[in-house]
Amino acid sequence: MTAITDDDRRFPPALAEVALVEFDYGDEGEGVDFEPYDAFDPAADTTDWLRSWTGNPEVDGGAYRIFGQDGTGGLAALWCVRPGRPLADQPVVFVGSEGESGVVAGSLSDFLWVLADGFGPLEAALEEGREARPDAVLTAVAERHATTPRRPAGLIIAEARAEFPTFTEELQDLCR
């Protein structure tokens, strides 16, 4: 597992800017169901959540930095799985309230492009045939903060899933 320091809980400026954006869920639920936070959940809260989600009182949430949720309580997080790399280089994952989960993007930079294409963490985790709906405000945020080139959300999601094909299984393995 990755060594954790106090610096690992410093909220990235890109996420702070995303937290200022109002996401439109849309009349038919075809918008983006995402409520970004303006700080990471405290470490103890993350561990409590993971223990509750998995039913495993021994599990530690130290590998996750929760930074937002959907309307049902599903959580978006940075998954600290790349030892020695900064938070911005960690993949973004989604863990839903109903057991759904998935890798959303391979890095925070790629996640900004996913948002710019009109996908929140839930929509990206469940991405199947959803059309891109570019958002000008989030595109501007990505243009200011992203360090990776713009690519379609579907490609970013596919790349992340290919790099981390066992995320869901690893999460399920934590369950009692």
PDB file of C-alpha atoms in Angstrom:
ATOM      1  CA  MET A   1       0.000   0.000   0.000  1.00  0.00           C
ATOM      2  CA  THR A   2       1.063   3.593  -0.456  1.00  0.00           C
ATOM      3  CA  ALA A   3       2.690   5.453   2.435  1.00  0.00           C
ATOM      4  CA  ILE A   4       0.418   8.265   3.556  1.00  0.00           C
ATOM      5  CA  THR A   5       1.564  11.677   4.760  1.00  0.00           C
ATOM      6  CA  ASP A   6      -0.265  14.850   5.736  1.00  0.00           C
ATOM      7  CA  ASP A   7       0.658  16.333   2.329  1.00  0.00           C
ATOM      8  CA  ASP A   8      -1.330  13.535   0.682  1.00  0.00           C
ATOM      9  CA  ARG A   9      -4.508  15.161   1.995  1.00  0.00           C
ATOM     10  CA  ARG A  10      -3.874  18.578   0.432  1.00  0.00           C
ATOM     11  CA  PHE A  11      -6.775  19.323  -1.927  1.00  0.00           C
ATOM     12  CA  PRO A  12      -5.573  19.861  -5.514  1.00  0.00           C
ATOM     13  CA  PRO A  13      -6.358  23.299  -7.001  1.00  0.00           C
ATOM     14  CA  ALA A  14      -8.114  21.663  -9.973  1.00  0.00           C
ATOM     15  CA  LEU A  15     -10.607  19.942  -7.656  1.00  0.00           C
ATOM     16  CA  ALA A  16     -11.097  23.172  -5.706  1.00  0.00           C
ATOM     17  CA  GLU A  17     -12.102  24.861  -8.960  1.00  0.00           C
ATOM     18  CA  VAL A  18     -14.388  21.965  -9.941  1.00  0.00           C
ATOM     19  CA  ALA A  19     -16.101  22.366  -6.548  1.00  0.00           C
ATOM     20  CA  LEU A  20     -17.210  25.847  -7.628  1.00  0.00           C
ATOM     21  CA  VAL A  21     -19.086  24.503 -10.656  1.00  0.00           C
ATOM     22  CA  GLU A  22     -22.808  23.812 -10.411  1.00  0.00           C
ATOM     23  CA  PHE A  23     -23.598  20.513 -12.096  1.00  0.00           C
ATOM     24  CA  ASP A  24     -26.925  20.215 -13.921  1.00  0.00           C
ATOM     25  CA  TYR A  25     -28.642  16.878 -13.352  1.00  0.00           C
ATOM     26  CA  GLY A  26     -31.151  17.697 -16.088  1.00  0.00           C
ATOM     27  CA  ASP A  27     -34.916  17.289 -16.276  1.00  0.00           C
ATOM     28  CA  GLU A  28     -34.819  13.641 -17.331  1.00  0.00           C
ATOM     29  CA  GLY A  29     -31.805  12.677 -15.265  1.00  0.00           C
ATOM     30  CA  GLU A  30     -29.672  12.908 -18.377  1.00  0.00           C
ATOM     31  CA  GLY A  31     -27.303  15.500 -16.953  1.00  0.00           C
ATOM     32  CA  VAL A  32     -24.446  14.950 -14.523  1.00  0.00           C
ATOM     33  CA  ASP A  33     -25.241  13.583 -11.055  1.00  0.00           C
ATOM     34  CA  PHE A  34     -22.226  14.930  -9.182  1.00  0.00           C
ATOM     35  CA  GLU A  35     -21.788  17.022  -6.059  1.00  0.00           C
ATOM     36  CA  PRO A  36     -18.092  17.899  -5.723  1.00  0.00           C
ATOM     37  CA  TYR A  37     -16.626  18.658  -2.299  1.00  0.00           C
ATOM     38  CA  ASP A  38     -14.334  21.573  -1.516  1.00  0.00           C
ATOM     39  CA  ALA A  39     -12.005  19.354   0.560  1.00  0.00           C
ATOM     40  CA  PHE A  40     -11.250  15.666   0.931  1.00  0.00           C
ATOM     41  CA  ASP A  41     -13.303  13.739   3.460  1.00  0.00           C
ATOM     42  CA  PRO A  42     -11.311  13.284   6.682  1.00  0.00           C
ATOM     43  CA  ALA A  43      -9.282  10.064   6.809  1.00  0.00           C
ATOM     44  CA  ALA A  44     -11.332   8.644   9.692  1.00  0.00           C
ATOM     45  CA  ASP A  45     -14.581   9.242   7.782  1.00  0.00           C
ATOM     46  CA  THR A  46     -13.150   7.517   4.721  1.00  0.00           C
ATOM     47  CA  THR A  47     -12.184   4.475   6.771  1.00  0.00           C
ATOM     48  CA  ASP A  48     -15.633   4.413   8.435  1.00  0.00           C
ATOM     49  CA  TRP A  49     -17.295   4.581   5.019  1.00  0.00           C
ATOM     50  CA  LEU A  50     -15.150   1.783   3.550  1.00  0.00           C
ATOM     51  CA  ARG A  51     -15.766  -0.431   6.571  1.00  0.00           C
ATOM     52  CA  SER A  52     -19.491   0.141   6.231  1.00  0.00           C
ATOM     53  CA  TRP A  53     -19.476  -0.408   2.442  1.00  0.00           C
ATOM     54  CA  THR A  54     -17.466  -3.634   2.678  1.00  0.00           C
ATOM     55  CA  GLY A  55     -18.834  -4.929   5.989  1.00  0.00           C
ATOM     56  CA  ASN A  56     -15.205  -5.490   6.986  1.00  0.00           C
ATOM     57  CA  PRO A  57     -14.212  -3.839  10.302  1.00  0.00           C
ATOM     58  CA  GLU A  58     -10.519  -4.466   9.598  1.00  0.00           C
ATOM     59  CA  VAL A  59     -10.225  -2.539   6.330  1.00  0.00           C
ATOM     60  CA  ASP A  60      -8.403   0.805   6.167  1.00  0.00           C
ATOM     61  CA  GLY A  61      -9.522   3.614   3.842  1.00  0.00           C
ATOM     62  CA  GLY A  62      -6.041   5.142   3.587  1.00  0.00           C
ATOM     63  CA  ALA A  63      -5.780   4.472  -0.153  1.00  0.00           C
ATOM     64  CA  TYR A  64      -8.773   6.722  -0.970  1.00  0.00           C
ATOM     65  CA  ARG A  65      -9.263  10.493  -1.057  1.00  0.00           C
ATOM     66  CA  ILE A  66     -12.999  11.102  -1.379  1.00  0.00           C
ATOM     67  CA  PHE A  67     -13.815  14.362  -3.166  1.00  0.00           C
ATOM     68  CA  GLY A  68     -17.469  14.153  -4.204  1.00  0.00           C
ATOM     69  CA  GLN A  69     -20.668  12.174  -4.371  1.00  0.00           C
ATOM     70  CA  ASP A  70     -23.719  11.510  -6.468  1.00  0.00           C
ATOM     71  CA  GLY A  71     -27.298  12.052  -5.284  1.00  0.00           C
ATOM     72  CA  THR A  72     -27.586   8.564  -3.772  1.00  0.00           C
ATOM     73  CA  GLY A  73     -24.351   8.753  -1.799  1.00  0.00           C
ATOM     74  CA  GLY A  74     -22.039   7.025  -4.269  1.00  0.00           C
ATOM     75  CA  LEU A  75     -18.526   8.433  -3.853  1.00  0.00           C
ATOM     76  CA  ALA A  76     -15.823   9.731  -6.178  1.00  0.00           C
ATOM     77  CA  ALA A  77     -12.258   9.340  -4.978  1.00  0.00           C
ATOM     78  CA  LEU A  78      -8.637   9.400  -5.914  1.00  0.00           C
ATOM     79  CA  TRP A  79      -7.315   5.851  -5.459  1.00  0.00           C
ATOM     80  CA  CYS A  80      -3.723   6.023  -4.205  1.00  0.00           C
ATOM     81  CA  VAL A  81      -2.441   2.929  -5.951  1.00  0.00           C
ATOM     82  CA  ARG A  82       0.697   4.324  -7.599  1.00  0.00           C
ATOM     83  CA  PRO A  83       3.343   4.374  -4.841  1.00  0.00           C
ATOM     84  CA  GLY A  84       5.464   7.500  -4.627  1.00  0.00           C
ATOM     85  CA  ARG A  85       3.380   9.422  -7.174  1.00  0.00           C
ATOM     86  CA  PRO A  86       1.502  12.653  -6.382  1.00  0.00           C
ATOM     87  CA  LEU A  87      -2.271  12.705  -5.926  1.00  0.00           C
ATOM     88  CA  ALA A  88      -2.780  14.231  -9.365  1.00  0.00           C
ATOM     89  CA  ASP A  89      -1.224  11.088 -10.892  1.00  0.00           C
ATOM     90  CA  GLN A  90      -3.565   8.670  -9.103  1.00  0.00           C
ATOM     91  CA  PRO A  91      -6.628   7.199 -10.827  1.00  0.00           C
ATOM     92  CA  VAL A  92     -10.133   8.474 -10.141  1.00  0.00           C
ATOM     93  CA  VAL A  93     -12.663   5.832  -9.084  1.00  0.00           C
ATOM     94  CA  PHE A  94     -16.356   5.695  -8.261  1.00  0.00           C
ATOM     95  CA  VAL A  95     -17.936   3.488  -5.603  1.00  0.00           C
ATOM     96  CA  GLY A  96     -21.716   3.544  -5.699  1.00  0.00           C
ATOM     97  CA  SER A  97     -24.215   3.207  -2.910  1.00  0.00           C
ATOM     98  CA  GLU A  98     -25.745   0.156  -4.592  1.00  0.00           C
ATOM     99  CA  GLY A  99     -22.464  -1.724  -5.072  1.00  0.00           C
ATOM    100  CA  GLU A 100     -21.545  -0.375  -8.494  1.00  0.00           C
ATOM    101  CA  SER A 101     -17.922   0.649  -8.927  1.00  0.00           C
ATOM    102  CA  GLY A 102     -15.405   1.459 -11.596  1.00  0.00           C
ATOM    103  CA  VAL A 103     -12.305   3.315 -12.623  1.00  0.00           C
ATOM    104  CA  VAL A 104     -13.289   6.662 -14.133  1.00  0.00           C
ATOM    105  CA  ALA A 105      -9.947   8.088 -15.292  1.00  0.00           C
ATOM    106  CA  GLY A 106      -6.265   7.259 -15.013  1.00  0.00           C
ATOM    107  CA  SER A 107      -5.375  10.603 -13.438  1.00  0.00           C
ATOM    108  CA  LEU A 108      -6.894  13.811 -12.152  1.00  0.00           C
ATOM    109  CA  SER A 109      -5.953  15.493 -15.432  1.00  0.00           C
ATOM    110  CA  ASP A 110      -7.845  12.913 -17.463  1.00  0.00           C
ATOM    111  CA  PHE A 111     -10.786  13.214 -15.063  1.00  0.00           C
ATOM    112  CA  LEU A 112     -11.011  16.932 -15.901  1.00  0.00           C
ATOM    113  CA  TRP A 113     -11.436  16.002 -19.586  1.00  0.00           C
ATOM    114  CA  VAL A 114     -14.106  13.438 -18.655  1.00  0.00           C
ATOM    115  CA  LEU A 115     -16.008  16.179 -16.816  1.00  0.00           C
ATOM    116  CA  ALA A 116     -15.519  18.557 -19.756  1.00  0.00           C
ATOM    117  CA  ASP A 117     -17.149  15.939 -22.009  1.00  0.00           C
ATOM    118  CA  GLY A 118     -20.264  15.913 -19.817  1.00  0.00           C
ATOM    119  CA  PHE A 119     -19.637  12.811 -17.695  1.00  0.00           C
ATOM    120  CA  GLY A 120     -19.585  12.801 -13.900  1.00  0.00           C
ATOM    121  CA  PRO A 121     -18.031   9.936 -11.925  1.00  0.00           C
ATOM    122  CA  LEU A 122     -21.275   7.918 -11.852  1.00  0.00           C
ATOM    123  CA  GLU A 123     -21.930   8.401 -15.569  1.00  0.00           C
ATOM    124  CA  ALA A 124     -18.322   7.485 -16.383  1.00  0.00           C
ATOM    125  CA  ALA A 125     -18.411   4.355 -14.211  1.00  0.00           C
ATOM    126  CA  LEU A 126     -21.611   3.245 -15.939  1.00  0.00           C
ATOM    127  CA  GLU A 127     -20.658   4.648 -19.376  1.00  0.00           C
ATOM    128  CA  GLU A 128     -22.414   2.591 -21.972  1.00  0.00           C
ATOM    129  CA  GLY A 129     -23.527   4.365 -25.101  1.00  0.00           C
ATOM    130  CA  ARG A 130     -23.897   7.744 -23.411  1.00  0.00           C
ATOM    131  CA  GLU A 131     -23.359  10.671 -25.752  1.00  0.00           C
ATOM    132  CA  ALA A 132     -20.814  13.331 -24.888  1.00  0.00           C
ATOM    133  CA  ARG A 133     -22.315  16.651 -23.836  1.00  0.00           C
ATOM    134  CA  PRO A 134     -19.394  19.063 -23.716  1.00  0.00           C
ATOM    135  CA  ASP A 135     -19.569  21.679 -21.001  1.00  0.00           C
ATOM    136  CA  ALA A 136     -17.897  25.028 -21.689  1.00  0.00           C
ATOM    137  CA  VAL A 137     -17.231  25.862 -18.026  1.00  0.00           C
ATOM    138  CA  LEU A 138     -15.640  22.495 -17.275  1.00  0.00           C
ATOM    139  CA  THR A 139     -13.708  22.610 -20.543  1.00  0.00           C
ATOM    140  CA  ALA A 140     -12.192  25.905 -19.385  1.00  0.00           C
ATOM    141  CA  VAL A 141     -11.271  24.311 -16.025  1.00  0.00           C
ATOM    142  CA  ALA A 142      -9.612  21.402 -17.836  1.00  0.00           C
ATOM    143  CA  GLU A 143      -7.750  23.761 -20.165  1.00  0.00           C
ATOM    144  CA  ARG A 144      -6.339  25.587 -17.126  1.00  0.00           C
ATOM    145  CA  HIS A 145      -5.350  22.519 -15.101  1.00  0.00           C
ATOM    146  CA  ALA A 146      -5.004  19.416 -17.278  1.00  0.00           C
ATOM    147  CA  THR A 147      -1.542  18.144 -18.101  1.00  0.00           C
ATOM    148  CA  THR A 148      -2.753  15.462 -20.510  1.00  0.00           C
ATOM    149  CA  PRO A 149      -4.136  16.096 -23.988  1.00  0.00           C
ATOM    150  CA  ARG A 150      -7.877  16.317 -24.520  1.00  0.00           C
ATOM    151  CA  ARG A 151      -9.386  13.017 -25.627  1.00  0.00           C
ATOM    152  CA  PRO A 152     -12.975  11.779 -25.760  1.00  0.00           C
ATOM    153  CA  ALA A 153     -14.323  10.633 -22.381  1.00  0.00           C
ATOM    154  CA  GLY A 154     -15.013   7.145 -23.729  1.00  0.00           C
ATOM    155  CA  LEU A 155     -11.363   6.718 -24.695  1.00  0.00           C
ATOM    156  CA  ILE A 156     -10.119   8.018 -21.319  1.00  0.00           C
ATOM    157  CA  ILE A 157     -12.448   5.661 -19.467  1.00  0.00           C
ATOM    158  CA  ALA A 158     -11.410   2.693 -21.629  1.00  0.00           C
ATOM    159  CA  GLU A 159      -7.714   3.461 -21.080  1.00  0.00           C
ATOM    160  CA  ALA A 160      -8.206   3.656 -17.317  1.00  0.00           C
ATOM    161  CA  ARG A 161     -10.168   0.409 -17.199  1.00  0.00           C
ATOM    162  CA  ALA A 162      -7.463  -1.307 -19.248  1.00  0.00           C
ATOM    163  CA  GLU A 163      -4.759  -0.053 -16.877  1.00  0.00           C
ATOM    164  CA  PHE A 164      -6.694  -1.034 -13.735  1.00  0.00           C
ATOM    165  CA  PRO A 165      -8.824  -4.017 -14.793  1.00  0.00           C
ATOM    166  CA  THR A 166      -9.040  -5.500 -11.293  1.00  0.00           C
ATOM    167  CA  PHE A 167     -10.267  -2.461  -9.335  1.00  0.00           C
ATOM    168  CA  THR A 168     -13.791  -3.794  -8.792  1.00  0.00           C
ATOM    169  CA  GLU A 169     -12.502  -7.253  -7.867  1.00  0.00           C
ATOM    170  CA  GLU A 170      -9.987  -5.768  -5.414  1.00  0.00           C
ATOM    171  CA  LEU A 171     -12.751  -3.725  -3.813  1.00  0.00           C
ATOM    172  CA  GLN A 172     -15.022  -6.784  -3.615  1.00  0.00           C
ATOM    173  CA  ASP A 173     -12.180  -8.790  -2.045  1.00  0.00           C
ATOM    174  CA  LEU A 174     -12.293  -6.387   0.910  1.00  0.00           C
ATOM    175  CA  CYS A 175     -15.879  -7.402   1.597  1.00  0.00           C
ATOM    176  CA  ARG A 176     -16.557  -9.969   4.294  1.00  0.00           C
TER     177      ARG A 176
END
